[in-house]
Coordinates of C-alpha atoms and ligand atoms in Angstrom, one line a residue:
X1 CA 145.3 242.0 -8.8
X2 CA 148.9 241.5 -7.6
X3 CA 150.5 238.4 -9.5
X4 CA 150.4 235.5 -11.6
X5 CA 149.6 233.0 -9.1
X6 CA 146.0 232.1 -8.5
X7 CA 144.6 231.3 -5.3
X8 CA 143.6 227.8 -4.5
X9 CA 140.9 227.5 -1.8
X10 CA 140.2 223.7 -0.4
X11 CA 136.6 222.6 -0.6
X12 CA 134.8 220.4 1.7
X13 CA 132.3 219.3 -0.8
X14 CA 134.7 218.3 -3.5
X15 CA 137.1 217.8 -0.9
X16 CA 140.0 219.4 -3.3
X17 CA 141.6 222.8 -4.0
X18 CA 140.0 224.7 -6.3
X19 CA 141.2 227.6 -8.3
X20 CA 138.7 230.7 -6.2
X21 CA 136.7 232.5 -8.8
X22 CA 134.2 234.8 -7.5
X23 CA 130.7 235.4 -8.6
X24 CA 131.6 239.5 -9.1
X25 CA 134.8 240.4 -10.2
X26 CA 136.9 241.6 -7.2
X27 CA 133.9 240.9 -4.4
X28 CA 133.6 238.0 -1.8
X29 CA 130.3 237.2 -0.4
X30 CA 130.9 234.8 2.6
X31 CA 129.1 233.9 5.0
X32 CA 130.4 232.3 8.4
X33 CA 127.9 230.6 11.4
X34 CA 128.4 232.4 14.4
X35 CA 127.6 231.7 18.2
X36 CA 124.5 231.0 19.7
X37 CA 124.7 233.7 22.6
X38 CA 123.5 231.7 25.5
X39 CA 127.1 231.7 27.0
X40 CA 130.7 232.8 27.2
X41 CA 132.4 231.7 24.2
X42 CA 135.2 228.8 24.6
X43 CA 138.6 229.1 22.8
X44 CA 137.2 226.6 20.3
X45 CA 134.6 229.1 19.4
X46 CA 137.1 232.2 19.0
X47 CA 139.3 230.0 16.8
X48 CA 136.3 229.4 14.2
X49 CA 136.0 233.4 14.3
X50 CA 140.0 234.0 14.5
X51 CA 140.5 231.4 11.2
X52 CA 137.3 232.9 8.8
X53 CA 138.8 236.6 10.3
X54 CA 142.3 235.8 8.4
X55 CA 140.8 234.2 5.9
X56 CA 139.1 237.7 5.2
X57 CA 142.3 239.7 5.8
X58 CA 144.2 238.0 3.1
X59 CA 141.3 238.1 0.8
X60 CA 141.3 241.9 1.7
X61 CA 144.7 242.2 1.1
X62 CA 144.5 240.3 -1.9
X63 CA 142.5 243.1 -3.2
X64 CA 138.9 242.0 -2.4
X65 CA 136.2 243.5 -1.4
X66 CA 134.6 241.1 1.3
X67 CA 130.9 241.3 2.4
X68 CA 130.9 239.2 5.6
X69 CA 128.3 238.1 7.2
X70 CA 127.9 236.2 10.3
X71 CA 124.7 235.2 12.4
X72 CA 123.6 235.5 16.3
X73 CA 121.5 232.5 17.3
X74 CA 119.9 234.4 19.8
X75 CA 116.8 232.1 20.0
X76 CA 116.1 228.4 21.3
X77 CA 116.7 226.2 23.9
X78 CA 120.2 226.9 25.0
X79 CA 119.1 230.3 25.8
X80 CA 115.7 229.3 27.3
X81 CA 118.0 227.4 29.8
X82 CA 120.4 230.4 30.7
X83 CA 117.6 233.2 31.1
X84 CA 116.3 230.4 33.8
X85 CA 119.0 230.0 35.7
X86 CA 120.3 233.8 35.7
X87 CA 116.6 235.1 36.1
X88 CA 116.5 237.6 32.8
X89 CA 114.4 237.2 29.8
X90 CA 115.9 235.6 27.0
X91 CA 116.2 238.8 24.9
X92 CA 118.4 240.1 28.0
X93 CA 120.6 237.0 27.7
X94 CA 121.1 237.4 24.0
X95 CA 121.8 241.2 24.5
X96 CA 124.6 240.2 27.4
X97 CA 126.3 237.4 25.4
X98 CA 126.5 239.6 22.3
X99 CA 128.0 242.2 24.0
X100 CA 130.7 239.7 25.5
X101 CA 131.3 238.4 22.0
X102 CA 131.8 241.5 20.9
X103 CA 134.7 242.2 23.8
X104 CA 136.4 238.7 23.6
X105 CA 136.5 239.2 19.5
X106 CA 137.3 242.8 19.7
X107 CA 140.4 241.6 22.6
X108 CA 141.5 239.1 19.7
X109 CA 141.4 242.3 16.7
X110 CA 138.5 240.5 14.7
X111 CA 136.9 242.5 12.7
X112 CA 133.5 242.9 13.0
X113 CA 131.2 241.2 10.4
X114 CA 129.7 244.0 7.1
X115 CA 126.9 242.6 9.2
X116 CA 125.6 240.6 12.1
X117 CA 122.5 239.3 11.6
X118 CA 120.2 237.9 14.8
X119 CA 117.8 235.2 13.9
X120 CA 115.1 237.1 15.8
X121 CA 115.4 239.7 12.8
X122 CA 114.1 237.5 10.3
X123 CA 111.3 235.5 11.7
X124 CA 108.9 236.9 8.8
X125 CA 111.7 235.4 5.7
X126 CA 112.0 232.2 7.7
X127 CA 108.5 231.7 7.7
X128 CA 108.2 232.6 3.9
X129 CA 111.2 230.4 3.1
X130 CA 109.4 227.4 5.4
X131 CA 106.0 228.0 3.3
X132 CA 107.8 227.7 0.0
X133 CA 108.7 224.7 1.0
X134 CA 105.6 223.4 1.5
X135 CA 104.4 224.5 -1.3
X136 CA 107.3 222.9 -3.4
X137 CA 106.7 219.7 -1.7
X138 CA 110.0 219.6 0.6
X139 CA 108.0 219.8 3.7
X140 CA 105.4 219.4 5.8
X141 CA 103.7 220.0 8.8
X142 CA 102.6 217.8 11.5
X143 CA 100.8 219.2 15.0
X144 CA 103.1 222.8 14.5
X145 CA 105.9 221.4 13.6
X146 CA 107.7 221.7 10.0
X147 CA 110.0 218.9 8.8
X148 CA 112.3 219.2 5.6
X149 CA 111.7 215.4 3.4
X150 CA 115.5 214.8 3.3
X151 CA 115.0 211.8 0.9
X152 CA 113.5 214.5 -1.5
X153 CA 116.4 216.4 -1.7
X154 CA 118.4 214.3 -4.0
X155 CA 122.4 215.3 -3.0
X156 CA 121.5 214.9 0.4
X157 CA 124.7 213.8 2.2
X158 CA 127.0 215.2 -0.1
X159 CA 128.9 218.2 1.4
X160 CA 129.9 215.2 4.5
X161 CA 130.7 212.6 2.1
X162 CA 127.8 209.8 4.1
X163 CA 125.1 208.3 1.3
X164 CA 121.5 208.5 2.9
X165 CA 121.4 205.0 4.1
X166 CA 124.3 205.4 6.5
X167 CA 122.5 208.2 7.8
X168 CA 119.2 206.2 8.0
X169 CA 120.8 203.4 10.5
X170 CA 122.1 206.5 12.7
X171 CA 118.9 208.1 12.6
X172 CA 116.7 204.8 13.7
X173 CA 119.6 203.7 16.2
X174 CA 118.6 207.0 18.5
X175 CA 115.8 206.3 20.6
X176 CA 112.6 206.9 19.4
X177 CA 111.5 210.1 21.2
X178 CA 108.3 211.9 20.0
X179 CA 109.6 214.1 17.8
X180 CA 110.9 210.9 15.5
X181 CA 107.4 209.4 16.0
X182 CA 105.9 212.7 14.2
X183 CA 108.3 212.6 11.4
X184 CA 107.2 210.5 8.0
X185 CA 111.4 209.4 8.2
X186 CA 114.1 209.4 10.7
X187 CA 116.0 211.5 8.3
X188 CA 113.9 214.7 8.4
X189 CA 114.8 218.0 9.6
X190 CA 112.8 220.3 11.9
X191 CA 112.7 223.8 10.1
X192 CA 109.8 225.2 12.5
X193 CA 109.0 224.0 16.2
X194 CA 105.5 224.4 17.6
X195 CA 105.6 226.3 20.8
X196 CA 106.3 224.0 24.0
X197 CA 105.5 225.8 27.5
X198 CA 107.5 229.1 28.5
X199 CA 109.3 229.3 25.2
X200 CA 109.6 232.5 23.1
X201 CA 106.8 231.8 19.9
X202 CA 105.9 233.7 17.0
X203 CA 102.7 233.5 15.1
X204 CA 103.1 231.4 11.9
X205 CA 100.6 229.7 9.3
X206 CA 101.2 226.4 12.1
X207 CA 100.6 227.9 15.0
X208 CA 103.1 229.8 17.6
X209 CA 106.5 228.0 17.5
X210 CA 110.3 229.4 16.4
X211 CA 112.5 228.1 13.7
X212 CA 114.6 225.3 13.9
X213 CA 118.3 226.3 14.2
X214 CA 119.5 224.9 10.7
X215 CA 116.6 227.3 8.7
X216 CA 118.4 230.8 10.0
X217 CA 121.7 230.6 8.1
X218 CA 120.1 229.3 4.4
X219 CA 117.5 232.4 5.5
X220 CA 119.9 234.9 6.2
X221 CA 122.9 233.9 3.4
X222 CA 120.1 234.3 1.0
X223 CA 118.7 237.8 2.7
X224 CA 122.3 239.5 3.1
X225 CA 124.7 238.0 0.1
X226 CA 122.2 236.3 -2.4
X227 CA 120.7 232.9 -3.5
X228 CA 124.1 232.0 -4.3
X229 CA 127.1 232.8 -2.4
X230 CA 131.5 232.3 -2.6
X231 CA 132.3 231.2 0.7
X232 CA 130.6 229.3 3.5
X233 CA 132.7 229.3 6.6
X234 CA 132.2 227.3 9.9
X235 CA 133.9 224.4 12.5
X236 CA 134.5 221.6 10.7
X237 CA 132.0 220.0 13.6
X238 CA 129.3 222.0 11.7
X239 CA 129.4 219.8 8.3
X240 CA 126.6 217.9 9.3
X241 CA 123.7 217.8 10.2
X242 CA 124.1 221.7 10.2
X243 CA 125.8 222.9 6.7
X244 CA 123.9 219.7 4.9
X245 CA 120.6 220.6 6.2
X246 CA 121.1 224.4 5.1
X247 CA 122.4 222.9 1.3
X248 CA 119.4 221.3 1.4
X249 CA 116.9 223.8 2.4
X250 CA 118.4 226.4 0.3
X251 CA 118.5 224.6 -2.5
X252 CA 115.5 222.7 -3.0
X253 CA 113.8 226.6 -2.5
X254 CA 115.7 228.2 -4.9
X255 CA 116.4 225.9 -7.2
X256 CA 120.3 227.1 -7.2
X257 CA 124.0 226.2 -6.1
X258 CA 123.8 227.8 -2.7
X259 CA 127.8 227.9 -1.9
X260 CA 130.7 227.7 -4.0
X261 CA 133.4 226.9 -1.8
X262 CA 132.9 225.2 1.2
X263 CA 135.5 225.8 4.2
X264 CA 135.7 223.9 7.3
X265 CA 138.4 225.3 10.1
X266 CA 140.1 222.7 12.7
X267 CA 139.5 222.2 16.5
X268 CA 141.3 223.4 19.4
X269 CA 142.4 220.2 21.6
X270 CA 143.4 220.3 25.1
X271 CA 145.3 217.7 27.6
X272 CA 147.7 215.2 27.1
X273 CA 145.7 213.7 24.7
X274 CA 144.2 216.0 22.5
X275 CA 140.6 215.7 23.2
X276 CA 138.2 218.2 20.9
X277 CA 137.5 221.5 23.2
X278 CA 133.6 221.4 23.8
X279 CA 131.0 222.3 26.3
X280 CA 129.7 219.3 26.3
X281 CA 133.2 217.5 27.3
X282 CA 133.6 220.0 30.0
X283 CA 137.4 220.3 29.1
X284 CA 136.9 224.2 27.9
X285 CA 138.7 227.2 28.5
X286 CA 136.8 230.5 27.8
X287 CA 138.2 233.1 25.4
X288 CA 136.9 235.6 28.3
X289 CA 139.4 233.2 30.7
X290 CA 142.5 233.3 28.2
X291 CA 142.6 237.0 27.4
X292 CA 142.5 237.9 30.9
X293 CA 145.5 236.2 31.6
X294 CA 147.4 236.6 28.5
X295 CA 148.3 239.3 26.1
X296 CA 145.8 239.9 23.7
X297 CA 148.3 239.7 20.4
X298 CA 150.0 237.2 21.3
X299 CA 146.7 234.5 22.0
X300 CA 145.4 236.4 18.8
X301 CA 148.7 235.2 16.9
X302 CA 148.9 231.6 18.5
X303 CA 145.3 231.0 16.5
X304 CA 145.7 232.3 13.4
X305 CA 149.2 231.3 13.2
X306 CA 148.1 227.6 12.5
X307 CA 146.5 226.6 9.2
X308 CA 142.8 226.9 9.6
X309 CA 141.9 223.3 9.0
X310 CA 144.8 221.5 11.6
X311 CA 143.8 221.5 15.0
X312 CA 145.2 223.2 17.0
X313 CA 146.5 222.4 20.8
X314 CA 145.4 224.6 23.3
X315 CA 148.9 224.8 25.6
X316 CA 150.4 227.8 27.7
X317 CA 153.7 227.2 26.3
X318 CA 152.2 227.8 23.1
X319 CA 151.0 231.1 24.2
X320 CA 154.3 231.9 25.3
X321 CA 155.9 231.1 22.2
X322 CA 153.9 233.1 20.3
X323 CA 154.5 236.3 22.5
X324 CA 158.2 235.9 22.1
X325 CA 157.4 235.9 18.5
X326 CA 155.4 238.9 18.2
X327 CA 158.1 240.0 20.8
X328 CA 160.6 239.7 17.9
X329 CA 158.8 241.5 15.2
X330 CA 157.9 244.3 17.3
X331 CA 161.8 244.8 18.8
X332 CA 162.7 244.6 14.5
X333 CA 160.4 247.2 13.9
X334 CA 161.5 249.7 16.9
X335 CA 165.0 249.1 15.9
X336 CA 164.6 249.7 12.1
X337 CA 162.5 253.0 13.5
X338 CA 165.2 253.8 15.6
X339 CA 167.5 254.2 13.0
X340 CA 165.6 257.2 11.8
X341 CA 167.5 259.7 13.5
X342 CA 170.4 259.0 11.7
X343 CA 169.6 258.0 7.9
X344 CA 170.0 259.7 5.0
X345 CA 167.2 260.4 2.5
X346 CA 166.1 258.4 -0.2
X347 CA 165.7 254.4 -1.0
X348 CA 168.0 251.5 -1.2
X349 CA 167.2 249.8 -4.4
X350 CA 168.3 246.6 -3.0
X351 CA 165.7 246.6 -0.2
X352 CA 163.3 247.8 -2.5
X353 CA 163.8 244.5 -4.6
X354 CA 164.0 242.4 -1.3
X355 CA 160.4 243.4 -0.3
X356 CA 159.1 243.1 -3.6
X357 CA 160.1 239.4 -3.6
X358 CA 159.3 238.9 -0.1
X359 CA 155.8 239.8 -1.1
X360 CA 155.4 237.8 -4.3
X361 CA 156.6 234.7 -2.2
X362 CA 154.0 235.4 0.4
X363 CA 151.0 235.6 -1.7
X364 CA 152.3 232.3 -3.0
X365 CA 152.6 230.2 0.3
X366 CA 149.4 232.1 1.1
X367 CA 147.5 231.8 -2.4
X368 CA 147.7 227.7 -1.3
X369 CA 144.6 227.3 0.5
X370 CA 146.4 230.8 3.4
X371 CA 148.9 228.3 4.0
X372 CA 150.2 230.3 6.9
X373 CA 152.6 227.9 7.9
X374 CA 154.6 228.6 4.9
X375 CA 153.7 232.8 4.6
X376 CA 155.4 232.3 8.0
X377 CA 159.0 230.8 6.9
X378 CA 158.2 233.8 4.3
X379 CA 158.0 236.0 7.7
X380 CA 160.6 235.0 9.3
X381 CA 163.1 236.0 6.5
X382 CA 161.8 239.4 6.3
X383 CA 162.9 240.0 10.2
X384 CA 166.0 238.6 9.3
X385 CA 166.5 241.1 6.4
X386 CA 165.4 244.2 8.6
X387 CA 167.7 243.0 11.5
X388 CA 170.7 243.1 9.2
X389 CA 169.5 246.5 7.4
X390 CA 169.0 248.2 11.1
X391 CA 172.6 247.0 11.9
X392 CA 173.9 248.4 8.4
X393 CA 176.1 251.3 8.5
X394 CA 174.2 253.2 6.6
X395 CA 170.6 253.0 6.5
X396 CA 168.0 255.1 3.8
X397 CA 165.1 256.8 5.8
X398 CA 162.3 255.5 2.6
X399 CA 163.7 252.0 2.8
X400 CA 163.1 251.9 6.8
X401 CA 159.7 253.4 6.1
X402 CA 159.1 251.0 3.1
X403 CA 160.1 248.0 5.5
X404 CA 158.3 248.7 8.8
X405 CA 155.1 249.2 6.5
X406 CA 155.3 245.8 4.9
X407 CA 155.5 243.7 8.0
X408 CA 153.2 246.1 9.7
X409 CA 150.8 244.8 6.8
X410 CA 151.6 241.6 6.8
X411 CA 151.6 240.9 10.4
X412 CA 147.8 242.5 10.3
X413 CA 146.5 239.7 8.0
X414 CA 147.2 237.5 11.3
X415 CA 145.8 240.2 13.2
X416 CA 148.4 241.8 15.1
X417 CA 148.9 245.1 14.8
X418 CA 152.2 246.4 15.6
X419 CA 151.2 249.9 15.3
X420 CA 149.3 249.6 18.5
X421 CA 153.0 250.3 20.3
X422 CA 153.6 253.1 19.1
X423 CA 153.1 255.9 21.9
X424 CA 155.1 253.7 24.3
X425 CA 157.7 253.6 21.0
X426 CA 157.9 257.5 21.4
X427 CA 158.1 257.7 25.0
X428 CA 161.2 255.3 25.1
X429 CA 162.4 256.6 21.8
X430 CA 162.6 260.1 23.7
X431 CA 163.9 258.9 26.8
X432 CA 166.5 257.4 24.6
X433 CA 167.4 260.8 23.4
X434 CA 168.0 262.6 26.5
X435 CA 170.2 259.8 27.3
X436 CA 172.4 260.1 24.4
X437 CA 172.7 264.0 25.0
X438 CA 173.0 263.4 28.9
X439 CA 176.1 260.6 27.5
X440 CA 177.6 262.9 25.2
X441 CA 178.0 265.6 28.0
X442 CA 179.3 263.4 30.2
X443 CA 176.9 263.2 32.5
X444 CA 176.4 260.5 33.6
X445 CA 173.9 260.6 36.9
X446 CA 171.5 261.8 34.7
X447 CA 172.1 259.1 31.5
X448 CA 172.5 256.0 34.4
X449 CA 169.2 257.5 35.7
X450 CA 167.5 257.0 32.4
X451 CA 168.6 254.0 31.9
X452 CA 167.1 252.8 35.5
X453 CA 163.6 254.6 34.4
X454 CA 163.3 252.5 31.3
X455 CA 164.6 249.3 33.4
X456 CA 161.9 249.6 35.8
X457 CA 159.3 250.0 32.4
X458 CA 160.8 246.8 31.5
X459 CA 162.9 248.5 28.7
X460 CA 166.2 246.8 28.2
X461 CA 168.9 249.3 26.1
X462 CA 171.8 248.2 24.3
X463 CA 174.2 250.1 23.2
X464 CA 175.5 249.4 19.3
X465 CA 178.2 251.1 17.3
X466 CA 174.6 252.0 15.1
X467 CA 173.1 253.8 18.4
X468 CA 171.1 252.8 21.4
X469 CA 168.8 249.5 20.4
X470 CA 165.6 248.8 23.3
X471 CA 163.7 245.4 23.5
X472 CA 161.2 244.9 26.4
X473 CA 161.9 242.3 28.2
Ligands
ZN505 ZN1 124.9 228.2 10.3

């Protein structure tokens, strides 16, 4: 692995950086909650999948080899509600908001998961994992349902810093509904729901029900990664009860640290005063919503161009600003590529050197907990030194190669990919051509007709004493 430094990963539970050591040399297993598919995902959503999705690049680029797994919730109430109101069965409406995930996410260049596992998948491991627990005296059953004994679990509260009696006044202070008047203590967690009218049920040792929603993610950690896993990813909302209950559960049945590092990402805030971005507030703006207005790289860089535990505000100007930015990096990158056609072969030590240390000062702003804030500022100086090589008098072909691959890789750990441009960079790279011939003959209906051809692609040229530059406007 490249470097001395040694990457530092904040933890929720300990609520420090750590030094990240992995359980196999060189291999992450993380795990990250995922939707439940019921709905169109909000930008609050996407940011959760855009933050653990950079997370993975860098790990990935750090030389990892990440198994990544991230669940559908494509059971309960939620979706109960939808296949109601849109008149499909609920397998229907977890097969159409999957499928939208998968277009919003692919829009935004995640990657997708090693694997996505639905909850539906694994009803016969959640009902072996909720029988252990009986058996080890963590839960019980009352008229179908299955509750986990919180109190029994002795680090209960832990990962979200609130002792148990905290938790016990919240817990009473809710009303008393009929599910708290089955449980032996406000506290306790439903892990299996006895079957109420209409719902989706399985067979199970109490009856037809479905599993809470806290029992899928210890189920399928342990099923795809192991009883004990690196990284557990997820909104920062998701702490408790959700990431608790699953430390809890997974635990108590296997008798093992479940997670090592715990990571939390921010929210995305809206308005003029930057009020969380939820479905239940109302205040949301689908991912579906955004990318069809926006371009795709740029709303892609706006997210994972803030650290992944600030919040981040959800503005139009802040769309806008990260366009222009990706705007910049891709006019450094055709200009550096247009100074192909006249470089001579070989490498310029000196840039050689400059992208070595560029690198190294990267992975050290990054290595802190992917500080990107700071692997930006590292950024920005690298467009600064390939604007002033492209405007060099004399440019090396392997340098200009050497450069446009570096920030091609580093701008892909925020998920851009510049590459993406490239068959409109050979159609104005050729236009540019028969230009310069048509200018060098003199003629000059046929170069001012070029020029107007690119203009009305939005292609803006400039000539330099270094040859014809383009930026889109
Ligand atoms: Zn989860």
């Amino acid at each position: 692995m490249e470097g001395k430094q040694l990457l530092r990963v904040y933890n929720t539970m300990t609520r420090q950086k750590e030094t990240f050591k992995t359980l196999q040399p060189n291999v992450v297993k993380m795990y990250v909650c995922g939707p439940t598919v019921y709905n169109y995902i909000h930008i609050g959503n996407a940011r959760s999948a855009v933050a653990f999705d950079t997370i993975r690049r860098y790990l990935e680029f750090r030389g990892y080899r990440v198994d990544y797994i991230s669940n559908f919730t494509d059971i309960g109430e939620k979706l109960a509600r939808t296949a109601e109101a849109e008149q499909i069965s609920v397998a229907a409406v977890a097969a159409k908001y999957i499928a939208i995930f998968n277009e919003d996410t692919g829009a935004l260049n995640i990657e997708p998961a090693t694997y996505h596992p639905r909850a539906t998948e694994s009803i016969p491991e959640i009902i072996a994992f909720v029988s252990d627990l009986i058996d080890k005296g963590y839960a019980y059953e009352v008229e179908g349902d299955v509750y986990f004994r919180a109190r029994r679990y002795t680090n209960y509260g832990e990962l979200s810093h609130q002792p148990l009696d905290r938790l016990e006044v919240g817990a009473s202070q809710r009303t008393a509904d009929e599910e708290t008047a089955r449980k032996e203590d406000p506290v306790d967690f439903a892990l299996w729901k006895a079957q109420k009218p209409g719902e989706v049920a399985w067979d199970s040792p109490w009856g037809p029900g479905s599993p809470g929603w806290h029992i899928e993610c210890s189920v399928m950690a342990g099923k795809y990664l192991g009883e004990t896993i690196d990284i557990h990813g997820g909104g920062e909302d998701l702490a408790f009860p959700h990431h608790e209950n699953e430390i809890a559960q997974s635990e108590s049945h296997t008798g093992k640290k479940f997670v090592n590092y715990w990571l939390h990402n921010g929210f995305v805030t809206i308005g003029h005063d930057d009020e969380k971005m939820s479905k239940s507030l109302g205040n949301f703006v689908t991912a579906h919503e955004v990318l069809a207005k926006y371009d795709h790289q740029a709303v892609r860089f706006f997210m994972s161009a803030t650290h992944y535990r600030r919040p981040i505000r959800y503005t139009e100007d802040g769309i806008e600003e990260a366009l222009n930015e990706v705007q910049r990096f891709k006019i450094a990158r055709a200009n550096l590529l247009y100074r192909r056609r006249d470089a001579i072969a070989g490498v310029d030590q000196q840039i050689t050197a400059a992208i070595a240390t560029a690198r190294e000062q990267f992975i050290e702003a990054m290595d802190d907990d992917f500080n990107v804030q700071n692997g930006l500022v590292v950024l920005h100086d690298f467009l600064r030194l390939m604007n002033n090589y492209a405007a060099e008098e004399i440019v090396h072909l392997d340098s200009i190669i050497d450069l446009v691959k570096q920030l091609e890789t580093f701008l892909s750990i925020f998920g851009v990919n510049l590459a993406q441009e490239d068959h409109l960079n050979s159609d104005v790279a050729d236009l540019i051509v028969q230009r310069n011939v048509a200018r060098a003959a003199k003629d000059y209906a046929t170069s001012d007709r070029i020029r107007d051809e690119l203009a009305a692609q939005g292609v803006i040229l400039e000539d330099t004493p270094q040859g014809t530059r383009w930026r889109q406007q």
